[in-house]
Amino acid sequence: MTTPHHDDTTPAVRDSHASPARTDRFENPGLPPHVPRRADVDPKAAKRAEVQVVAMFTMSALASIAFVVAYFAIDPDLKGYLLGIGEMNLYHLALGVTMGLSLLGIGLGAIHWAKTLMPDEEVIEERHPQASGEEDRLVVGQTLSHGWRSSQLNRRSAILGSAGGALGLFALPLVLPVVAGLGPRPSREALFETHWEEGVPLVVDHSGAPVRAADVTQGSVFHIMPEGWAGPQAFEEHGAEEVMAAKATDQVILVKLDPSLITSEKQREWGYDGIVAYSKVCTHVGCPVALYEQQTHHLLCPCHQSTFDMTDDCTVIFGPAKRPLPQLPITVDAEGYIVAADSFREPIGPSFWERERPGLLGDDES
Ligand code: FES
């Protein structure tokens, strides 16, 4: 067999290819000598293996029958006490065990059969050139050309055009339902807007309780939503769908850092006495960034391990995210509760192609 050869090597590389030492290193070791299995040479061993395989398949068949019997015969609410496990539903246990034995018997039988009794031949299939021979290619070319001429399409351009149009438009009924089924196009504003605005109190996500700045101790972490969108009462008021949509954009993580660790002036100004609030929506593809390491002050996204440094304005120090988590400016109200000082000043969530909007990113109009 000849191997297609593309000589794109440098002279130095060609010389190294030509050296006998190099050629020897790749000598085909061939197959190791064939070692017959015990069942191949000993009829008694073969008979024994056959009996074992039959036993496994029989076990599977019996377990399947037992499954059907258990399904109809056992009371679905039957409970029992098993040593080391405690009380459990015996009906489910019986169905699980019998189905497991049924599958196990088939698997073990098939594997044992293949390893002991099925033909054990080592076969080498030689490769052959992939391309057709010169003659075949010539025949195919002539056949295509004859087909084109005999179809007379070259002389019936109207048919050719209309057939092309019909086939091209035929894709529409296939593609349209898929595209239309993607749902409404998100408005441009939806990518920028959250429920945060100046004066909105920060409340604990699961309870809806407001957070007093004096109660936030150093190192503590709060998972936060805007007031009205947290706790069980939010589900009653807005319904689950709206609350989940709000969580997808509004969720914030609130941490109190040692003020001396904060390196960014903007971060310090937008926080309060070391308390800082950042969007929890990962700037990679939007998972909630919720793992805070108190010692390192790192925030970790569990989806693809993007890591953000909280003491450096949540800049990305590891992972696929491309930009820092947006910070929510906060302050405290007259009673000492933490409230938003403004909405986010940049879009939250995954980076997209057109992030800039007048007035949003702290430019002249902000
Ligand atoms: S979504 Fe956070 S790292 Fe991918």
Short mmCIF file of C-alpha atoms and ligand atoms in Angstrom, two decimals:
data_model
loop_
_atom_site.label_atom_id
_atom_site.label_comp_id
_atom_site.label_asym_id
_atom_site.label_seq_id
_atom_site.Cartn_x
_atom_site.Cartn_y
_atom_site.Cartn_z
CA MET A 1 0.00 0.00 0.00
CA THR A 2 1.35 3.41 -0.89
CA THR A 3 0.93 6.31 1.44
CA PRO A 4 0.09 9.78 0.07
CA HIS A 5 3.10 11.94 0.66
CA HIS A 6 3.14 15.70 1.18
CA ASP A 7 6.68 16.92 1.31
CA ASP A 8 6.29 20.08 3.36
CA THR A 9 9.16 19.38 5.71
CA THR A 10 12.30 21.41 6.07
CA PRO A 11 15.63 19.86 4.95
CA ALA A 12 16.67 19.40 8.59
CA VAL A 13 13.47 17.53 9.42
CA ARG A 14 13.81 15.41 6.27
CA ASP A 15 17.32 14.44 7.35
CA SER A 16 16.08 13.34 10.74
CA HIS A 17 13.30 11.29 9.10
CA ALA A 18 15.89 9.56 6.97
CA SER A 19 18.07 8.40 9.84
CA PRO A 20 17.89 4.64 10.50
CA ALA A 21 17.65 5.19 14.27
CA ARG A 22 14.42 7.16 13.82
CA THR A 23 12.90 4.49 11.55
CA ASP A 24 13.74 1.75 14.05
CA ARG A 25 11.90 3.54 16.83
CA PHE A 26 8.60 3.09 15.03
CA GLU A 27 8.94 -0.51 13.97
CA ASN A 28 5.59 -2.24 14.01
CA PRO A 29 5.62 -4.51 17.09
CA GLY A 30 2.84 -6.67 15.62
CA LEU A 31 0.31 -8.54 17.69
CA PRO A 32 1.32 -10.52 20.78
CA PRO A 33 1.01 -14.28 20.31
CA HIS A 34 -2.55 -15.51 20.62
CA VAL A 35 -3.25 -17.26 23.93
CA PRO A 36 -6.26 -19.56 23.71
CA ARG A 37 -8.77 -19.36 26.55
CA ARG A 38 -9.38 -22.30 28.80
CA ALA A 39 -12.79 -22.96 27.28
CA ASP A 40 -11.18 -23.05 23.80
CA VAL A 41 -8.97 -26.01 24.64
CA ASP A 42 -10.83 -27.81 27.41
CA PRO A 43 -14.34 -29.09 26.55
CA LYS A 44 -15.13 -29.47 30.25
CA ALA A 45 -14.30 -25.81 30.90
CA ALA A 46 -16.45 -24.82 27.92
CA LYS A 47 -19.36 -26.87 29.29
CA ARG A 48 -18.90 -25.28 32.71
CA ALA A 49 -18.90 -21.79 31.20
CA GLU A 50 -22.05 -22.62 29.24
CA VAL A 51 -23.82 -23.74 32.41
CA GLN A 52 -22.76 -20.53 34.17
CA VAL A 53 -24.09 -18.38 31.36
CA VAL A 54 -27.38 -20.27 31.33
CA ALA A 55 -27.62 -19.86 35.12
CA MET A 56 -27.18 -16.10 34.85
CA PHE A 57 -29.81 -15.74 32.14
CA THR A 58 -32.13 -18.00 34.12
CA MET A 59 -31.61 -15.84 37.22
CA SER A 60 -32.59 -12.83 35.14
CA ALA A 61 -35.73 -14.54 33.83
CA LEU A 62 -36.79 -15.60 37.33
CA ALA A 63 -36.18 -12.11 38.69
CA SER A 64 -38.37 -10.64 35.93
CA ILE A 65 -41.18 -13.03 36.83
CA ALA A 66 -40.70 -12.17 40.51
CA PHE A 67 -40.98 -8.47 39.59
CA VAL A 68 -44.38 -9.05 37.95
CA VAL A 69 -45.57 -11.11 40.92
CA ALA A 70 -44.39 -8.47 43.39
CA TYR A 71 -46.03 -5.73 41.36
CA PHE A 72 -49.45 -7.31 41.70
CA ALA A 73 -49.15 -9.24 44.94
CA ILE A 74 -47.59 -6.78 47.38
CA ASP A 75 -49.55 -3.96 48.96
CA PRO A 76 -47.93 -0.69 47.73
CA ASP A 77 -48.15 0.74 51.25
CA LEU A 78 -46.56 -2.24 52.95
CA LYS A 79 -43.87 -1.04 55.35
CA GLY A 80 -41.27 -3.10 57.16
CA TYR A 81 -38.24 -2.65 59.36
CA LEU A 82 -34.84 -3.55 57.91
CA LEU A 83 -31.82 -3.94 60.12
CA GLY A 84 -29.41 -1.05 59.68
CA ILE A 85 -31.79 0.89 57.43
CA GLY A 86 -34.94 1.33 59.51
CA GLU A 87 -38.51 1.47 58.30
CA MET A 88 -39.00 1.42 54.57
CA ASN A 89 -41.57 0.62 51.89
CA LEU A 90 -41.23 -3.10 51.14
CA TYR A 91 -43.17 -2.83 47.90
CA HIS A 92 -40.59 -0.46 46.42
CA LEU A 93 -37.79 -2.58 47.81
CA ALA A 94 -39.15 -5.73 46.16
CA LEU A 95 -39.60 -4.01 42.80
CA GLY A 96 -36.10 -2.52 42.95
CA VAL A 97 -34.37 -5.74 43.94
CA THR A 98 -36.13 -7.90 41.36
CA MET A 99 -35.58 -5.43 38.54
CA GLY A 100 -31.94 -5.05 39.58
CA LEU A 101 -31.40 -8.82 39.56
CA SER A 102 -33.12 -9.08 36.20
CA LEU A 103 -30.77 -6.52 34.61
CA LEU A 104 -27.75 -7.88 36.44
CA GLY A 105 -28.39 -11.42 35.17
CA ILE A 106 -28.60 -10.27 31.56
CA GLY A 107 -25.44 -8.17 31.89
CA LEU A 108 -23.37 -10.80 33.63
CA GLY A 109 -24.56 -13.55 31.28
CA ALA A 110 -23.73 -11.54 28.17
CA ILE A 111 -20.28 -10.56 29.44
CA HIS A 112 -19.42 -14.07 30.60
CA TRP A 113 -20.63 -15.53 27.31
CA ALA A 114 -18.55 -13.06 25.30
CA LYS A 115 -15.40 -13.57 27.38
CA THR A 116 -15.49 -17.35 27.55
CA LEU A 117 -17.39 -18.82 24.62
CA MET A 118 -17.81 -16.42 21.74
CA PRO A 119 -15.25 -16.75 18.93
CA ASP A 120 -11.92 -15.34 20.04
CA GLU A 121 -10.19 -14.31 16.86
CA GLU A 122 -7.89 -11.36 16.40
CA VAL A 123 -8.44 -9.79 13.02
CA ILE A 124 -6.48 -7.05 11.34
CA GLU A 125 -8.29 -5.01 8.77
CA GLU A 126 -5.73 -3.43 6.49
CA ARG A 127 -6.37 0.11 5.45
CA HIS A 128 -6.70 0.86 1.82
CA PRO A 129 -6.50 4.16 -0.06
CA GLN A 130 -9.63 6.21 0.55
CA ALA A 131 -9.82 7.80 -2.88
CA SER A 132 -11.48 5.95 -5.74
CA GLY A 133 -9.30 4.86 -8.62
CA GLU A 134 -8.67 7.08 -11.62
CA GLU A 135 -10.98 5.00 -13.78
CA ASP A 136 -13.88 5.13 -11.29
CA ARG A 137 -13.61 8.88 -10.97
CA LEU A 138 -13.67 9.24 -14.75
CA VAL A 139 -16.82 7.11 -14.97
CA VAL A 140 -18.56 9.11 -12.24
CA GLY A 141 -17.68 12.36 -13.98
CA GLN A 142 -19.04 11.09 -17.28
CA THR A 143 -22.22 9.82 -15.64
CA LEU A 144 -22.89 13.16 -13.95
CA SER A 145 -22.20 15.07 -17.08
CA HIS A 146 -24.46 12.78 -19.11
CA GLY A 147 -27.22 13.15 -16.49
CA TRP A 148 -26.97 16.94 -16.60
CA ARG A 149 -27.19 16.97 -20.40
CA SER A 150 -30.03 14.47 -20.63
CA SER A 151 -32.08 16.36 -17.98
CA GLN A 152 -31.96 19.35 -20.38
CA LEU A 153 -31.90 21.67 -17.40
CA ASN A 154 -29.25 23.73 -19.10
CA ARG A 155 -31.87 24.57 -21.72
CA ARG A 156 -34.82 25.00 -19.32
CA SER A 157 -33.70 27.78 -17.07
CA ALA A 158 -37.28 28.57 -15.93
CA ILE A 159 -37.65 25.10 -14.45
CA LEU A 160 -34.22 25.31 -12.89
CA GLY A 161 -35.00 28.68 -11.27
CA SER A 162 -38.44 27.69 -10.01
CA ALA A 163 -37.15 24.37 -8.64
CA GLY A 164 -34.33 26.21 -6.87
CA GLY A 165 -36.85 28.68 -5.39
CA ALA A 166 -39.18 25.88 -4.28
CA LEU A 167 -36.39 23.97 -2.61
CA GLY A 168 -34.96 27.09 -0.98
CA LEU A 169 -38.33 28.23 0.41
CA PHE A 170 -39.12 24.69 1.51
CA ALA A 171 -36.75 25.36 4.41
CA LEU A 172 -39.08 28.07 5.75
CA PRO A 173 -41.82 25.77 7.10
CA LEU A 174 -39.09 23.81 8.84
CA VAL A 175 -37.18 26.73 10.31
CA LEU A 176 -40.01 29.16 11.11
CA PRO A 177 -41.67 27.19 13.95
CA VAL A 178 -38.27 26.72 15.57
CA VAL A 179 -37.36 30.40 15.37
CA ALA A 180 -40.84 31.58 16.40
CA GLY A 181 -40.82 29.07 19.25
CA LEU A 182 -37.83 30.78 20.82
CA GLY A 183 -40.27 33.19 22.47
CA PRO A 184 -40.37 36.97 22.47
CA ARG A 185 -37.20 38.84 21.66
CA PRO A 186 -35.83 40.38 24.83
CA SER A 187 -36.14 44.11 24.65
CA ARG A 188 -32.98 46.12 24.82
CA GLU A 189 -34.15 47.65 28.08
CA ALA A 190 -34.65 44.24 29.67
CA LEU A 191 -30.91 43.71 29.48
CA PHE A 192 -30.33 46.84 31.52
CA GLU A 193 -33.21 47.08 33.96
CA THR A 194 -33.63 45.60 37.41
CA HIS A 195 -35.89 46.50 40.32
CA TRP A 196 -33.07 48.40 42.02
CA GLU A 197 -33.35 52.15 42.27
CA GLU A 198 -32.42 54.83 44.73
CA GLY A 199 -33.93 54.24 48.18
CA VAL A 200 -35.03 50.61 47.64
CA PRO A 201 -34.26 48.69 50.85
CA LEU A 202 -32.03 45.61 50.65
CA VAL A 203 -33.85 42.62 52.17
CA VAL A 204 -32.79 39.05 52.87
CA ASP A 205 -33.79 36.82 49.95
CA HIS A 206 -35.41 33.94 51.83
CA SER A 207 -37.22 35.98 54.52
CA GLY A 208 -37.76 39.46 53.18
CA ALA A 209 -36.26 40.98 56.35
CA PRO A 210 -34.48 44.34 55.97
CA VAL A 211 -30.79 44.53 56.88
CA ARG A 212 -29.50 47.00 59.46
CA ALA A 213 -25.90 48.08 58.81
CA ALA A 214 -25.04 47.70 62.50
CA ASP A 215 -26.03 44.00 62.34
CA VAL A 216 -23.65 43.15 59.49
CA THR A 217 -20.53 41.78 61.10
CA GLN A 218 -17.21 41.49 59.32
CA GLY A 219 -17.06 38.36 57.15
CA SER A 220 -20.83 37.81 57.16
CA VAL A 221 -22.66 37.21 53.89
CA PHE A 222 -26.26 38.02 52.97
CA HIS A 223 -28.16 36.95 49.88
CA ILE A 224 -30.25 39.96 49.03
CA MET A 225 -33.22 41.02 46.90
CA PRO A 226 -34.95 44.38 46.54
CA GLU A 227 -37.82 44.95 48.99
CA GLY A 228 -41.07 43.51 47.65
CA TRP A 229 -39.33 40.69 45.75
CA ALA A 230 -38.14 38.45 48.58
CA GLY A 231 -39.59 35.96 51.00
CA PRO A 232 -42.83 33.97 50.76
CA GLN A 233 -44.92 37.14 50.58
CA ALA A 234 -43.36 38.02 47.19
CA PHE A 235 -44.65 34.76 45.71
CA GLU A 236 -48.15 35.53 46.98
CA GLU A 237 -48.06 39.06 45.67
CA HIS A 238 -46.45 38.59 42.24
CA GLY A 239 -46.70 34.86 41.47
CA ALA A 240 -43.81 32.44 41.06
CA GLU A 241 -43.01 33.31 37.46
CA GLU A 242 -42.46 37.01 38.10
CA VAL A 243 -40.48 36.40 41.27
CA MET A 244 -38.19 33.94 39.50
CA ALA A 245 -37.70 36.46 36.67
CA ALA A 246 -36.79 39.08 39.27
CA LYS A 247 -34.33 36.72 40.94
CA ALA A 248 -32.65 36.20 37.59
CA THR A 249 -31.68 39.85 37.43
CA ASP A 250 -31.90 41.42 40.89
CA GLN A 251 -30.10 39.05 43.23
CA VAL A 252 -27.20 40.60 45.10
CA ILE A 253 -24.59 39.37 47.53
CA LEU A 254 -23.80 41.62 50.50
CA VAL A 255 -20.53 41.20 52.38
CA LYS A 256 -18.77 43.22 55.04
CA LEU A 257 -15.05 43.50 54.37
CA ASP A 258 -12.31 44.93 56.51
CA PRO A 259 -12.32 48.53 55.11
CA SER A 260 -8.50 48.55 55.10
CA LEU A 261 -8.53 45.69 52.53
CA ILE A 262 -10.56 47.57 49.96
CA THR A 263 -8.26 48.74 47.20
CA SER A 264 -10.66 50.50 44.85
CA GLU A 265 -11.83 54.02 45.62
CA LYS A 266 -15.06 53.51 43.68
CA GLN A 267 -15.75 50.33 45.63
CA ARG A 268 -15.26 52.15 48.90
CA GLU A 269 -17.52 55.04 47.84
CA TRP A 270 -20.32 52.79 46.62
CA GLY A 271 -20.24 50.74 49.81
CA TYR A 272 -20.87 51.66 53.45
CA ASP A 273 -18.30 51.17 56.18
CA GLY A 274 -16.79 48.14 54.41
CA ILE A 275 -20.19 46.70 53.47
CA VAL A 276 -20.36 46.13 49.72
CA ALA A 277 -23.09 44.73 47.47
CA TYR A 278 -22.46 43.02 44.13
CA SER A 279 -24.70 41.43 41.53
CA LYS A 280 -24.80 37.66 41.97
CA VAL A 281 -25.41 37.08 38.26
CA CYS A 282 -22.17 35.73 36.83
CA THR A 283 -20.77 37.76 33.97
CA HIS A 284 -19.90 34.55 32.14
CA VAL A 285 -23.27 32.93 31.39
CA GLY A 286 -25.38 34.04 34.32
CA CYS A 287 -25.17 31.39 37.07
CA PRO A 288 -25.56 32.69 40.62
CA VAL A 289 -22.16 33.49 42.08
CA ALA A 290 -22.83 32.48 45.65
CA LEU A 291 -19.74 30.86 47.16
CA TYR A 292 -17.81 33.31 49.33
CA GLU A 293 -14.44 32.34 50.77
CA GLN A 294 -14.01 34.36 53.91
CA GLN A 295 -10.21 33.94 54.18
CA THR A 296 -9.34 34.90 50.61
CA HIS A 297 -12.34 37.19 50.00
CA HIS A 298 -12.95 35.38 46.74
CA LEU A 299 -16.38 34.87 45.23
CA LEU A 300 -16.67 31.66 43.25
CA CYS A 301 -19.14 30.78 40.52
CA PRO A 302 -20.01 27.09 40.80
CA CYS A 303 -20.79 26.65 37.11
CA HIS A 304 -17.37 27.15 35.48
CA GLN A 305 -15.27 28.28 38.42
CA SER A 306 -14.96 31.96 37.57
CA THR A 307 -13.45 33.60 40.64
CA PHE A 308 -13.88 37.25 41.60
CA ASP A 309 -11.74 39.18 44.09
CA MET A 310 -14.07 41.11 46.41
CA THR A 311 -11.29 43.29 47.76
CA ASP A 312 -10.48 44.47 44.24
CA ASP A 313 -13.94 45.50 43.04
CA CYS A 314 -14.84 41.91 42.11
CA THR A 315 -12.37 41.71 39.25
CA VAL A 316 -12.00 38.31 37.61
CA ILE A 317 -8.92 36.45 38.82
CA PHE A 318 -9.72 33.05 37.35
CA GLY A 319 -12.12 31.40 34.93
CA PRO A 320 -14.01 32.26 31.76
CA ALA A 321 -15.88 35.38 32.96
CA LYS A 322 -14.60 38.45 31.14
CA ARG A 323 -15.63 41.37 33.35
CA PRO A 324 -16.09 42.16 37.03
CA LEU A 325 -19.40 41.68 38.81
CA PRO A 326 -21.32 44.98 38.78
CA GLN A 327 -21.46 46.74 42.14
CA LEU A 328 -24.73 48.06 43.54
CA PRO A 329 -24.20 51.45 45.22
CA ILE A 330 -25.62 51.37 48.76
CA THR A 331 -26.11 53.69 51.70
CA VAL A 332 -28.18 53.65 54.92
CA ASP A 333 -31.49 55.34 55.66
CA ALA A 334 -32.37 57.40 58.73
CA GLU A 335 -33.04 54.24 60.76
CA GLY A 336 -29.76 52.63 59.84
CA TYR A 337 -31.15 50.13 57.31
CA ILE A 338 -29.20 49.50 54.13
CA VAL A 339 -30.82 50.84 50.97
CA ALA A 340 -29.74 51.17 47.36
CA ALA A 341 -28.13 54.51 46.56
CA ASP A 342 -28.89 54.00 42.87
CA SER A 343 -29.67 51.29 40.34
CA PHE A 344 -26.79 49.29 38.85
CA ARG A 345 -24.73 51.61 36.73
CA GLU A 346 -23.85 48.93 34.19
CA PRO A 347 -25.72 45.94 32.80
CA ILE A 348 -25.76 42.90 35.04
CA GLY A 349 -25.13 39.35 33.85
CA PRO A 350 -23.31 37.92 30.85
CA SER A 351 -21.39 40.30 28.67
CA PHE A 352 -23.12 41.05 25.43
CA TRP A 353 -22.10 42.92 22.39
CA GLU A 354 -23.55 46.32 23.12
CA ARG A 355 -23.12 47.17 26.77
CA GLU A 356 -22.80 50.89 26.55
CA ARG A 357 -25.79 53.13 27.01
CA PRO A 358 -25.68 56.87 27.58
CA GLY A 359 -26.09 57.64 31.24
CA LEU A 360 -25.57 54.08 32.41
CA LEU A 361 -21.86 53.59 32.63
CA GLY A 362 -20.95 56.64 34.64
CA ASP A 363 -20.31 58.88 31.64
CA ASP A 364 -21.34 62.51 31.35
CA GLU A 365 -25.02 61.86 31.52
CA SER A 366 -24.97 59.60 34.54
S1 FES B 1 -21.55 31.07 34.62
FE1 FES B 1 -20.12 31.63 36.08
S2 FES B 1 -18.29 30.82 35.37
FE2 FES B 1 -19.71 30.25 33.87
#
